[in-house]
Every structure is written in C-alpha cells, then in structure tokens.
Short mmCIF file of C-alpha atoms in Angstrom, two decimals:
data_model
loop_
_atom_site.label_atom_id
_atom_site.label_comp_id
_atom_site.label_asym_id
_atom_site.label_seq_id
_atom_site.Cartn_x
_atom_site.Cartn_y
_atom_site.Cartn_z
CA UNK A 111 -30.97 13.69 2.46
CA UNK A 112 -34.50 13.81 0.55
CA UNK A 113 -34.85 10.72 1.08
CA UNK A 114 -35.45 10.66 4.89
CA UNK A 115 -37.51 14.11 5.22
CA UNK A 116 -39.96 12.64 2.54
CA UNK A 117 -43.36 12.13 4.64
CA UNK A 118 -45.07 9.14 4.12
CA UNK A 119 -49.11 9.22 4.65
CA UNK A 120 -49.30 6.07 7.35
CA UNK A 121 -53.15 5.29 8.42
CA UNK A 122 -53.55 3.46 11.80
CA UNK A 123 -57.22 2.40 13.55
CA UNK A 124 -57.53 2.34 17.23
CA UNK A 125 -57.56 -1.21 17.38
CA UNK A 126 -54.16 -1.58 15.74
CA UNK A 127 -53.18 1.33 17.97
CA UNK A 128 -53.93 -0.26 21.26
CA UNK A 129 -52.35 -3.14 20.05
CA UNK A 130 -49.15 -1.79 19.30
CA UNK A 131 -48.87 0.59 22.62
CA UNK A 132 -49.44 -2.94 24.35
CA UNK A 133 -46.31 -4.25 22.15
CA UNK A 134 -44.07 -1.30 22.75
CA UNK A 135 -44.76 -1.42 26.73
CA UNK A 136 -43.88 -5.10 26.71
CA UNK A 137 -40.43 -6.90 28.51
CA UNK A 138 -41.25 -9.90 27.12
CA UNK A 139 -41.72 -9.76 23.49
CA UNK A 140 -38.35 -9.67 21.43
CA UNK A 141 -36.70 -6.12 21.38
CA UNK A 142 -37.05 -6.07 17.65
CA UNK A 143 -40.74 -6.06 18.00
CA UNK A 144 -41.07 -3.70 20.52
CA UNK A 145 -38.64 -1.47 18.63
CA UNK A 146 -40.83 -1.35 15.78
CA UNK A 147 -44.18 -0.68 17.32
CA UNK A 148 -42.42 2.48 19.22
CA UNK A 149 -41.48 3.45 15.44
CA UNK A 150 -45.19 2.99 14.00
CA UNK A 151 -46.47 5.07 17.31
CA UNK A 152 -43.73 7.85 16.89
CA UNK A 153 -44.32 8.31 13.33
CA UNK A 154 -48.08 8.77 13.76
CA UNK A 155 -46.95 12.00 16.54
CA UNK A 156 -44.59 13.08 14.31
CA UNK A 157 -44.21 11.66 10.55
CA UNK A 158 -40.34 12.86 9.92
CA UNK A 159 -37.90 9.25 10.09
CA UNK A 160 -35.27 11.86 11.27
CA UNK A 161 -37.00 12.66 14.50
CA UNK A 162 -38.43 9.18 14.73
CA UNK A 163 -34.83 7.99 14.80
CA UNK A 164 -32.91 9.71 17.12
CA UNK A 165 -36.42 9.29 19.53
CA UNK A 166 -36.08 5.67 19.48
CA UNK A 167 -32.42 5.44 18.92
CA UNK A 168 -32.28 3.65 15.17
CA UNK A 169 -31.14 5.24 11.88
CA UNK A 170 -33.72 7.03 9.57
CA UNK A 171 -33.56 4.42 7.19
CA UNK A 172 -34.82 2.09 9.80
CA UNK A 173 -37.40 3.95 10.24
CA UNK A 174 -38.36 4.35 6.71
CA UNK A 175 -38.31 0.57 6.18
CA UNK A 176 -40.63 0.05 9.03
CA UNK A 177 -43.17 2.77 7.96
CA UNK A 178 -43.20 1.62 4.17
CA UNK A 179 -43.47 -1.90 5.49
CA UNK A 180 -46.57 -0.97 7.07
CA UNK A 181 -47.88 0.97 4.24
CA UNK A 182 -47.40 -1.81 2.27
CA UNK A 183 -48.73 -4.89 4.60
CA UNK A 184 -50.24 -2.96 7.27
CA UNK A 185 -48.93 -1.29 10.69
CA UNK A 186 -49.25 -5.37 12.34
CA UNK A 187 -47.66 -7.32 10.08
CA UNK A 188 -45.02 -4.52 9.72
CA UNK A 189 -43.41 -5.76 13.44
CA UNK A 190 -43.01 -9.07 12.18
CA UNK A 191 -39.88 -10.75 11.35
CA UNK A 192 -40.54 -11.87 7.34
CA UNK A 193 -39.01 -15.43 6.98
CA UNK A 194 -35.95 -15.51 5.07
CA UNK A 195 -34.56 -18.40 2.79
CA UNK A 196 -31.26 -19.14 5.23
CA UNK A 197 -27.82 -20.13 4.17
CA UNK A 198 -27.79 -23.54 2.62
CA UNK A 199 -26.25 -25.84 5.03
CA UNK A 200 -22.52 -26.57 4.36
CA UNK A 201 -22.26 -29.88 6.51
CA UNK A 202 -23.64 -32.68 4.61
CA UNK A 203 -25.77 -35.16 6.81
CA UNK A 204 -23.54 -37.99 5.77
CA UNK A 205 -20.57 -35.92 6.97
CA UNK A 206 -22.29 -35.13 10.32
CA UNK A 207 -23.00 -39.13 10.90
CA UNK A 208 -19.07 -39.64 9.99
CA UNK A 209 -18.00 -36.81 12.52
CA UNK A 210 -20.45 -38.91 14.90
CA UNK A 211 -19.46 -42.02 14.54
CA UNK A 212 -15.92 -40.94 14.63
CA UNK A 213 -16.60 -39.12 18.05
CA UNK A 214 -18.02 -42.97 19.53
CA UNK A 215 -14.85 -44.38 18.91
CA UNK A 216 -11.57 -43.24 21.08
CA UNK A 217 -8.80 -41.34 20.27
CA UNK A 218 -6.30 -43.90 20.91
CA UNK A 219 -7.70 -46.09 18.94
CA UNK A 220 -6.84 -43.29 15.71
CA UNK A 221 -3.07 -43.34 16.74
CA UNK A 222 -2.72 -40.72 19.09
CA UNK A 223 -1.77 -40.35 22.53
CA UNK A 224 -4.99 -39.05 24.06
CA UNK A 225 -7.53 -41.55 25.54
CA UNK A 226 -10.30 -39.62 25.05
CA UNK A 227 -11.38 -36.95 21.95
CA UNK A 228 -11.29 -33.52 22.80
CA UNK A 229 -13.69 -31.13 20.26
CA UNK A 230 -10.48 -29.56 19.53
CA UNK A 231 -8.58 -32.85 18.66
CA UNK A 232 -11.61 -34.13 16.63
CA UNK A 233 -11.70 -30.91 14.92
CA UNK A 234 -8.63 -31.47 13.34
CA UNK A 235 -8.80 -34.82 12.73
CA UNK A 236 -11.71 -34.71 11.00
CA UNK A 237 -9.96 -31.39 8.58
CA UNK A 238 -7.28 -34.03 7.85
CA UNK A 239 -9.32 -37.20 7.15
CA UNK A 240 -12.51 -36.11 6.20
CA UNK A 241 -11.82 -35.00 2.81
CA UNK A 242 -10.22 -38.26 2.12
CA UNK A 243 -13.19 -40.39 3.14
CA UNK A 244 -15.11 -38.43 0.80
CA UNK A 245 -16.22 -35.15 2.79
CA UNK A 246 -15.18 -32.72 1.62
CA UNK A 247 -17.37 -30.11 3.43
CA UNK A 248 -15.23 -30.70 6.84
CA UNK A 249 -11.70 -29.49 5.02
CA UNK A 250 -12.52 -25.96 6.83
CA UNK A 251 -13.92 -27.28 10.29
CA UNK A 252 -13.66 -25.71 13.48
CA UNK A 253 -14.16 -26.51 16.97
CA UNK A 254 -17.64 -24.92 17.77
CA UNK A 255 -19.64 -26.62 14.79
CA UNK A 256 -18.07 -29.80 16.44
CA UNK A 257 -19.60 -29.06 19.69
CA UNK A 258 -23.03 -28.16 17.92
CA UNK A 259 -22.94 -31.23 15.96
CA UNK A 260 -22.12 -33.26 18.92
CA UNK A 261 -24.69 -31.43 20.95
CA UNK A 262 -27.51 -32.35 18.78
CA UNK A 263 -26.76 -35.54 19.14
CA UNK A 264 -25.98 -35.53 22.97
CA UNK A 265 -22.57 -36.74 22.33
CA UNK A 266 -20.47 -36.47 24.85
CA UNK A 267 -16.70 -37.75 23.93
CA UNK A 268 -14.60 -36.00 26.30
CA UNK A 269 -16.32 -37.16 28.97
CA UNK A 270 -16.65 -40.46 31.17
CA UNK A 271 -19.61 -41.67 33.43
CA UNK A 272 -18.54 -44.63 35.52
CA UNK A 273 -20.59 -47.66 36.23
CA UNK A 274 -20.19 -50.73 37.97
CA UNK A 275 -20.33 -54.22 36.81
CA UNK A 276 -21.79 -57.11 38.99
CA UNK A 277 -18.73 -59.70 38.88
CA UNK A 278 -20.15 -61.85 41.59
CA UNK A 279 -23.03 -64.94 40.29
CA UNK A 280 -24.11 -64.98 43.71
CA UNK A 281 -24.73 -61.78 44.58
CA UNK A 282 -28.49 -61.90 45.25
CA UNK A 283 -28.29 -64.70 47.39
CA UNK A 284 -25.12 -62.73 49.45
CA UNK A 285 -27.32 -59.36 49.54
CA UNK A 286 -30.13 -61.31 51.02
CA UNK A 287 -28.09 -62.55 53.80
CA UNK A 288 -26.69 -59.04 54.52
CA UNK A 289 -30.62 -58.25 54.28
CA UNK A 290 -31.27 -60.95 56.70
CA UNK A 291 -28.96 -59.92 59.31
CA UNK A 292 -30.46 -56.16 59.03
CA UNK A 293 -34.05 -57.97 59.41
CA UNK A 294 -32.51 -59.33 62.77
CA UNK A 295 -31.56 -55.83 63.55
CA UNK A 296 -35.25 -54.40 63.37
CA UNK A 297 -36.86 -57.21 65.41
CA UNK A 298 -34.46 -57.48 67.96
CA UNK A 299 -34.77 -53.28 68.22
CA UNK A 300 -38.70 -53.91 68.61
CA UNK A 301 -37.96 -56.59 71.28
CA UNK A 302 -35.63 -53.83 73.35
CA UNK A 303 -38.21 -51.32 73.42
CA UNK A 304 -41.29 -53.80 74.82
CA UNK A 305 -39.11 -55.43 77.35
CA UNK A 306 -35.16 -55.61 78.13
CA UNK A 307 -35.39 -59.54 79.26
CA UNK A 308 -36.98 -60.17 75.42
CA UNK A 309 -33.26 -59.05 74.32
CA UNK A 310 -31.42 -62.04 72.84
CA UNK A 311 -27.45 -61.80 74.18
CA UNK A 312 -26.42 -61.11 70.11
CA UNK A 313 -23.92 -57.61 69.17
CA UNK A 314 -23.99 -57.25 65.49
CA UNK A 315 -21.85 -55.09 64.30
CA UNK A 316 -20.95 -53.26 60.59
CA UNK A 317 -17.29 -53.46 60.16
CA UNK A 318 -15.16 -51.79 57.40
CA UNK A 319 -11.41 -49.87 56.67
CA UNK A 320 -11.04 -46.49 55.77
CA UNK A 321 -7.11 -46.89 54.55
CA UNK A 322 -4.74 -43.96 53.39
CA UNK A 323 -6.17 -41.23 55.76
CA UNK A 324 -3.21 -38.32 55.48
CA UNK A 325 -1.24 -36.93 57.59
CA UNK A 326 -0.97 -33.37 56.18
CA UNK A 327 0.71 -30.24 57.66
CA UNK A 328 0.57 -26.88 56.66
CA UNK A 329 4.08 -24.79 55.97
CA UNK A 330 2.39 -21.51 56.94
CA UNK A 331 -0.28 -20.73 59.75
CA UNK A 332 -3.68 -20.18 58.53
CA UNK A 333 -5.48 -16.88 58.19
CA UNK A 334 -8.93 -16.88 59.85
CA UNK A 335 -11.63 -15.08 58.14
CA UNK A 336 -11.97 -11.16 58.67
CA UNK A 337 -15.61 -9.25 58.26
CA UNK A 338 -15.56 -7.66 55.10
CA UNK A 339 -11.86 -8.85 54.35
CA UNK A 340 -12.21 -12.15 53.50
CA UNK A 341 -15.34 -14.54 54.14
CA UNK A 342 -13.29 -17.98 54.94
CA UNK A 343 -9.91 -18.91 56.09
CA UNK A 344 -7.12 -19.09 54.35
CA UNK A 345 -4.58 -21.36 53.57
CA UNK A 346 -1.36 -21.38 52.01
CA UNK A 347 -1.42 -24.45 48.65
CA UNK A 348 1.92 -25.79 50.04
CA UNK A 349 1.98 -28.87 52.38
CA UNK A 350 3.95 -31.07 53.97
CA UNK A 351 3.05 -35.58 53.99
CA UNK A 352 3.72 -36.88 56.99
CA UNK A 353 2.30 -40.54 55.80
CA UNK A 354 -1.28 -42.34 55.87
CA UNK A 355 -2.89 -44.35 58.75
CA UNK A 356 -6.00 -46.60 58.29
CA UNK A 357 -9.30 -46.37 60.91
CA UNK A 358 -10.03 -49.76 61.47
CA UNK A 359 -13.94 -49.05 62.68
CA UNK A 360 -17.05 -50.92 63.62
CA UNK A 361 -20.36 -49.71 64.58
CA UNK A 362 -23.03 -51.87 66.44
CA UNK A 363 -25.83 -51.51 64.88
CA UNK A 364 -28.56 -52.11 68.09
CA UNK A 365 -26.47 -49.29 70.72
CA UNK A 366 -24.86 -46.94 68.27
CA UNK A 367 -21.63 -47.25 69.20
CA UNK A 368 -18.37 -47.01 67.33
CA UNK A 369 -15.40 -49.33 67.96
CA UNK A 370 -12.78 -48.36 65.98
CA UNK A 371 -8.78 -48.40 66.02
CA UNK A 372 -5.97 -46.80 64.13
CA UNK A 373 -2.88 -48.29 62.80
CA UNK A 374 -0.32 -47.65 60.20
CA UNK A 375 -1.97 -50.48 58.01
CA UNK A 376 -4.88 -52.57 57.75
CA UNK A 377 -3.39 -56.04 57.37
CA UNK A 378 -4.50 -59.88 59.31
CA UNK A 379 -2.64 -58.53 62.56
CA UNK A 380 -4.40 -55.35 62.62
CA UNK A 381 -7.93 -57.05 62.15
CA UNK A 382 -7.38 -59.85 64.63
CA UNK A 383 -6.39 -56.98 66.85
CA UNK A 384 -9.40 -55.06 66.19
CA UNK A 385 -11.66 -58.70 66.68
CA UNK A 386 -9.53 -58.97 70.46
CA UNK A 387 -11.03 -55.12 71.22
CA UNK A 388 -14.62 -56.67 70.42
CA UNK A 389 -14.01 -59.75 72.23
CA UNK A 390 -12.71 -57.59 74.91
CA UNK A 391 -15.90 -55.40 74.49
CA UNK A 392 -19.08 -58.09 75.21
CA UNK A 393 -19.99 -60.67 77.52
CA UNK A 394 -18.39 -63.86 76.60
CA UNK A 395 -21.97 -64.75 76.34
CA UNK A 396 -22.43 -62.85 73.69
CA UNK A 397 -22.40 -63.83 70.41
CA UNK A 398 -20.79 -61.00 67.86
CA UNK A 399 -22.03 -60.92 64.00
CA UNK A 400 -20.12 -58.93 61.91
CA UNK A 401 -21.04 -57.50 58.18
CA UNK A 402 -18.32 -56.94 55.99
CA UNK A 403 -16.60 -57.25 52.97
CA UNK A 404 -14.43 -59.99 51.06
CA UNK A 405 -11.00 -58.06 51.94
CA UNK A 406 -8.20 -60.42 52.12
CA UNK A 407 -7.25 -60.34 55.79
CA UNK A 408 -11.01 -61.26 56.63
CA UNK A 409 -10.22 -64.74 55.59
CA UNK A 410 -6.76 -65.34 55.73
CA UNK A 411 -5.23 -67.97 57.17
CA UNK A 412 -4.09 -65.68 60.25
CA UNK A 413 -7.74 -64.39 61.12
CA UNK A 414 -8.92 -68.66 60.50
CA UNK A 415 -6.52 -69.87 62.92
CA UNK A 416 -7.50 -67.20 65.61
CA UNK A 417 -11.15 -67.28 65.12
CA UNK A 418 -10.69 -70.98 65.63
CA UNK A 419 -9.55 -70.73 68.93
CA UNK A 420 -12.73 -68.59 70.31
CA UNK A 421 -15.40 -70.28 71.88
CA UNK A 422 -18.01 -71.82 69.41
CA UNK A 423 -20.73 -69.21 68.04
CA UNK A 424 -18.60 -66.05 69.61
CA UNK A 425 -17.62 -64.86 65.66
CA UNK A 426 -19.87 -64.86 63.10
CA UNK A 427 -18.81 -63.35 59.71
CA UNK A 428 -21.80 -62.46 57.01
CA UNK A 429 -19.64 -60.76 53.50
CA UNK A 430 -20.66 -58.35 51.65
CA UNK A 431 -21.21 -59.31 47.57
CA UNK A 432 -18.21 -57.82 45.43
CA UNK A 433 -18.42 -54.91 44.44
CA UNK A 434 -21.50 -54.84 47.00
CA UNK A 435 -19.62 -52.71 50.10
CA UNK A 436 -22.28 -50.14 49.73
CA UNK A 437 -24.56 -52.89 51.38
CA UNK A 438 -22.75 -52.20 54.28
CA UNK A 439 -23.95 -49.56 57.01
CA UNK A 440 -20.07 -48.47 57.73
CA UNK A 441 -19.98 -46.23 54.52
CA UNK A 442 -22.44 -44.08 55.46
CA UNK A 443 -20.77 -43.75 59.01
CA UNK A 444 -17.32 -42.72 56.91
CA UNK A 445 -18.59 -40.17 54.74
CA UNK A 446 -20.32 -38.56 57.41
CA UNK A 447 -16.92 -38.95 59.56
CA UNK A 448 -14.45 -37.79 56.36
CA UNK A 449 -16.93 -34.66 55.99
CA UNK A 450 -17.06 -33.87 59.60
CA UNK A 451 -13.95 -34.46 61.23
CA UNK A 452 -11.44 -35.35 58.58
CA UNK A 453 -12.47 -32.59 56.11
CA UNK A 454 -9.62 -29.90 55.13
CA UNK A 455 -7.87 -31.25 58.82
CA UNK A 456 -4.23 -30.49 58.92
CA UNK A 457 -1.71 -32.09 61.36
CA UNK A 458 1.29 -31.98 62.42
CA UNK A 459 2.42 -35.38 63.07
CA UNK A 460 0.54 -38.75 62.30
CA UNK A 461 0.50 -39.08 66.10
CA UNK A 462 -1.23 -36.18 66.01
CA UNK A 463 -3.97 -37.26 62.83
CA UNK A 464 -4.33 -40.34 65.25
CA UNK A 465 -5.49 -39.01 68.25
CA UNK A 466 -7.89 -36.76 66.31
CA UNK A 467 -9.50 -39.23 64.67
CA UNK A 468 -10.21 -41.00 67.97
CA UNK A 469 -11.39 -37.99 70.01
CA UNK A 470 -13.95 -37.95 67.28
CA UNK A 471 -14.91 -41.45 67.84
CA UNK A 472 -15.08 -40.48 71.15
CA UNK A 473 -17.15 -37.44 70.06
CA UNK A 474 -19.44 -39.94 68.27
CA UNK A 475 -20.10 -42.51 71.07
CA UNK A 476 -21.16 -39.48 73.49
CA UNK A 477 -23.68 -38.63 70.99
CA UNK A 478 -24.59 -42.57 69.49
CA UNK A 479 -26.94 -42.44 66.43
CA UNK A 480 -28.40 -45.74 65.49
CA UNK A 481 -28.27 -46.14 61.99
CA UNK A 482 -31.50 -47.85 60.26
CA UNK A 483 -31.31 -49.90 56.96
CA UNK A 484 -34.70 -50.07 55.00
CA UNK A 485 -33.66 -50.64 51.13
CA UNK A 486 -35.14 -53.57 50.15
CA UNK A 487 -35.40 -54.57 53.88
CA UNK A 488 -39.23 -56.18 53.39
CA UNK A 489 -38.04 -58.35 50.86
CA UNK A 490 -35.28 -60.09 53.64
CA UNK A 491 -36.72 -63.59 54.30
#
C-alpha cells in the first residue's frame, strides 16, 4: 500500500501544460492519450496516484507508471505509446503465397463437392495439407487469419463477378447497323419537328420478349401498413403458381408507343401474330423496321414464309449482335415496366396477370415517352 501513497516530485512548464489541457479536451486523439494527459494534470492538483485514480477512473499503478514515465522522459513524451518489439510472425511468407495460390484454384478441383472455397473450407484444408507440403506453420489455422491473409491480397474465393464474352466476329459491324437505324431515328425526329410533310412514311420499332412473367397468388390477404405499427405491408411467404405468360412488346421509337401482346409462349406463331398487330397498326404505305435480337422464331422458316407474302419493303428486320440485346431500346422499357407494374404483383389467375399487364400498356401509351439512344450514336455512319 506504500507503494501508491509515495509522492513523486513531477515538474511541469506552462508550455507543456497548455499542451496537455489541449490533449485531455480532445475527441479526436486516441483515448489512451487523452487518458494520460488528464493523469499528468491531476497529479500536478493533487500528487497522491490513489486520488488520481479513482478521478480519472484507472488503477493507482496506472497512474504511477504514467507519472514516473514523465519523470523519467518528460510530462510529453510520457503520453506516447513506446514502440514495442511485436510477436514474431507465425505465418511464413511462403506459406501465405501457398494459402494464396491455393485460394485461385477451385474447390472442386481438390476433390470436394463445393464449387467454390469457402474461408472455412480452405481453413481446413490448408490444416490438413499444409504441413505435408512443407508448412508447417498452418497445422493450427483458423478461419479469420484466412480472411486476413486473403484480404491483403484482395482475394476473393467465395465469390463470383460475371462477365460476358463477345462470341459474335461481327459484332461491330452488327452494332453499327443497330447504330445506323437509331441515327435514322434522330434525323427523322428533327424532320417532324420543322415540318410534318418532311416526315418520310417509315415506323421503326424496338421489339423484344419478356418470357416467364408469373402468375403468383397469395394464400392469405395482405396486411396494409399501420402508423406506428408497421411501416409497409405485409405479406404472408406462402404462394400459390398459377403458370408464366410471355409480353410479346414493341415500342416505336418516333411516337412512343407500345405494341405489345401476351401469350402463354413466345414461339413463330406468337411472333407472326404480333408482326399481323403491326401490319394491322400502319398504313400499308408504311414501311416497318424492326430492331431485335437473333431469337429463333425471328428467322424461322414460319416467320420467312409469312414475311414473304407482305408487300415488298413492308418488313424490315435489323438483329441485334449476340450477346448484344442490351443494344436494344426494349430493355430499358422492361425494367422500367418489371419495377413499376410487375414488381411484388400478385394474381389470382393468369387471366388475371394478363389483363394487368395490358392495362399498364395501356397506362403507358396514355402517357408515351420517347426513348432517345445516344451511346456511341456520333460514331453511326
């Protein structure tokens, strides 16, 4: 108990003062800091490391440390953190890089059943094979030095980004046509708005499917929100499938509006159909240019023979590049439509799904937005 009631004579100038009040007022030095510069200032009011203590909320022999630290190297330096030597690391280098290039390969490919590592499975493969290849220091690894090794590396092995691969040798020369037809877009909007008789008798029009819509029902009604209850509705996880439709749906690209149609399936029958709405829909005048993609009722023998029959010049096709259907204007019409109208909808009936889709076509065409395509559009010939 002497030990801690011994007074220690502690000299401070009112430089080193000022500086520590500063320190011990701060939020954004490190508490350890702060902690000790309240200890130097206490001890000058009142030298007893008992008193200092419970004022600052440390042991005595905290306080004793501090003060003789500050005897010893001055009040300053005393606040300091002094640099210590630090565990030797266990991990070899050489058994990090194995652990690494372990992690770039896939599990699979180490006989088991995942496809992918997880830091969990890697831990424990590496405890059971690293020893053998001659590191020893991962006999006793865990799962969190895993995800620290892997994190300085920015490894990522549980995880997959996806990318897409350009299949098609000609896709350049097919984007520039889809460019071209766009081009034809702008000028023939600049000719509409100096004079109507400028207008060339042309409908172009972005055509795509958006198969495998559900028809979902709910097995209990839902609960609408309640102030202060609950903020959103709610819904019970159980459902009913009542089967999928496909929205067979075109947008012309000069007016705005949306043809569309919704069928069961999305086969040569359905898309000839949709082609007799369109034919249905202009002049016969009028000649109708259609983006869209390679699907294989776009070219089938069916959809030849019938497009054969129409007057010369009525159908024009221009395809999309594989793996290029984000070249056509459609997809952003159905992702705005799948997170407008067919977001969380529940049905009772595909009937039902059906006519809801097309009251919100009809929705659309009272309200037409004319989509605009500009990427990469000065560069169309």
């Amino acid at each position: 108990m002497a030990g801690w009631r011994r007074v220690i004579e502690l000299t401070i100038t009112d430089e080193e003062i000022e500086r520590l009040k500063a320190l011990s007022r701060s939020r954004t030095e490190p508490a350890s800091r702060v902690s000790r510069a309240q200890m130097l200032l206490a001890y000058r009011e009142n030298p007893s490391f008992c008193a200092v203590g419970q004022r600052v909320g440390v042991h005595h022999q905290t306080v004793q440390r501090c003060v003789e630290r500050a005897l010893a190297y001055g009040p300053l330096a005393a606040i300091e953190d002094r640099p210590r030597p630090g565990k030797e690391p266990v991990i070899t280098p050489e058994a990090k890089a194995w652990l690494v290039s372990l992690a770039c390969d896939k599990a699979k490919e180490h006989g088991y059943p995942h496809e992918l590592w997880t830091t969990r499975l890697l831990a424990r493969h590496a405890r059971g094979h690293g020893p053998a290849a001659g590191h020893g220091c991962l006999a006793h690894l865990v799962q969190g030095t895993v995800c620290k090794i892997l994190g300085q590396q920015e490894i990522k092995p549980h995880k997959v980004r996806y990318y897409l691969e350009r299949r098609d040798a000609e896709f350049e020369q097919k984007m520039a046509e889809v460019l071209c037809v766009y081009r034809e877009v702008q000028v023939l909007k600049k000719a509409a708005a100096k004079s109507r008789k400028a207008i060339k008798r042309v409908a172009i029009v972005s055509y795509d499917e958006k198969p495998g819509i559900q028809a979902i029902a709910t097995t209990a009604p839902d609960l609408p929100p309640k102030p202060g209850v609950h903020a959103t509705f709610a819904r019970d996880y159980e459902y009913k499938r009542h089967g999928t439709l496909s929205l067979l749906a075109g947008i012309d690209l000069l007016t705005g509006k949306v043809h569309a149609l919704v069928r069961d399936r999305h086969r040569s029958r359905e898309f000839i159909e949709f082609l007799k709405r369109l034919d249905a829909a202009y002049p016969a005048g009028t000649a109708i240019k259609l983006i869209l993609d390679n699907h294989s009722a776009h070219i089938s023998r069916e959809t030849r023979a019938w497009l054969d029959a129409r007057p010369p010049g009525r159908f024009a096709f221009t395809f999309t590049p594989k793996h290029g259907s984000w070249l056509n204007l459609i997809e952003g019409f159905f992702s705005k439509f799948a997170r407008s109208v067919l977001r969380h909808i529940r049905v009772t009936s595909k009937h039902e799904l059906k006519e809801r889709i097309m009251a919100g076509i009809d929705d659309v065409n009272r309200h037409p937005v004319i989509h605009t395509w500009s990427y990469k559009l000065a560069e169309a010939a």
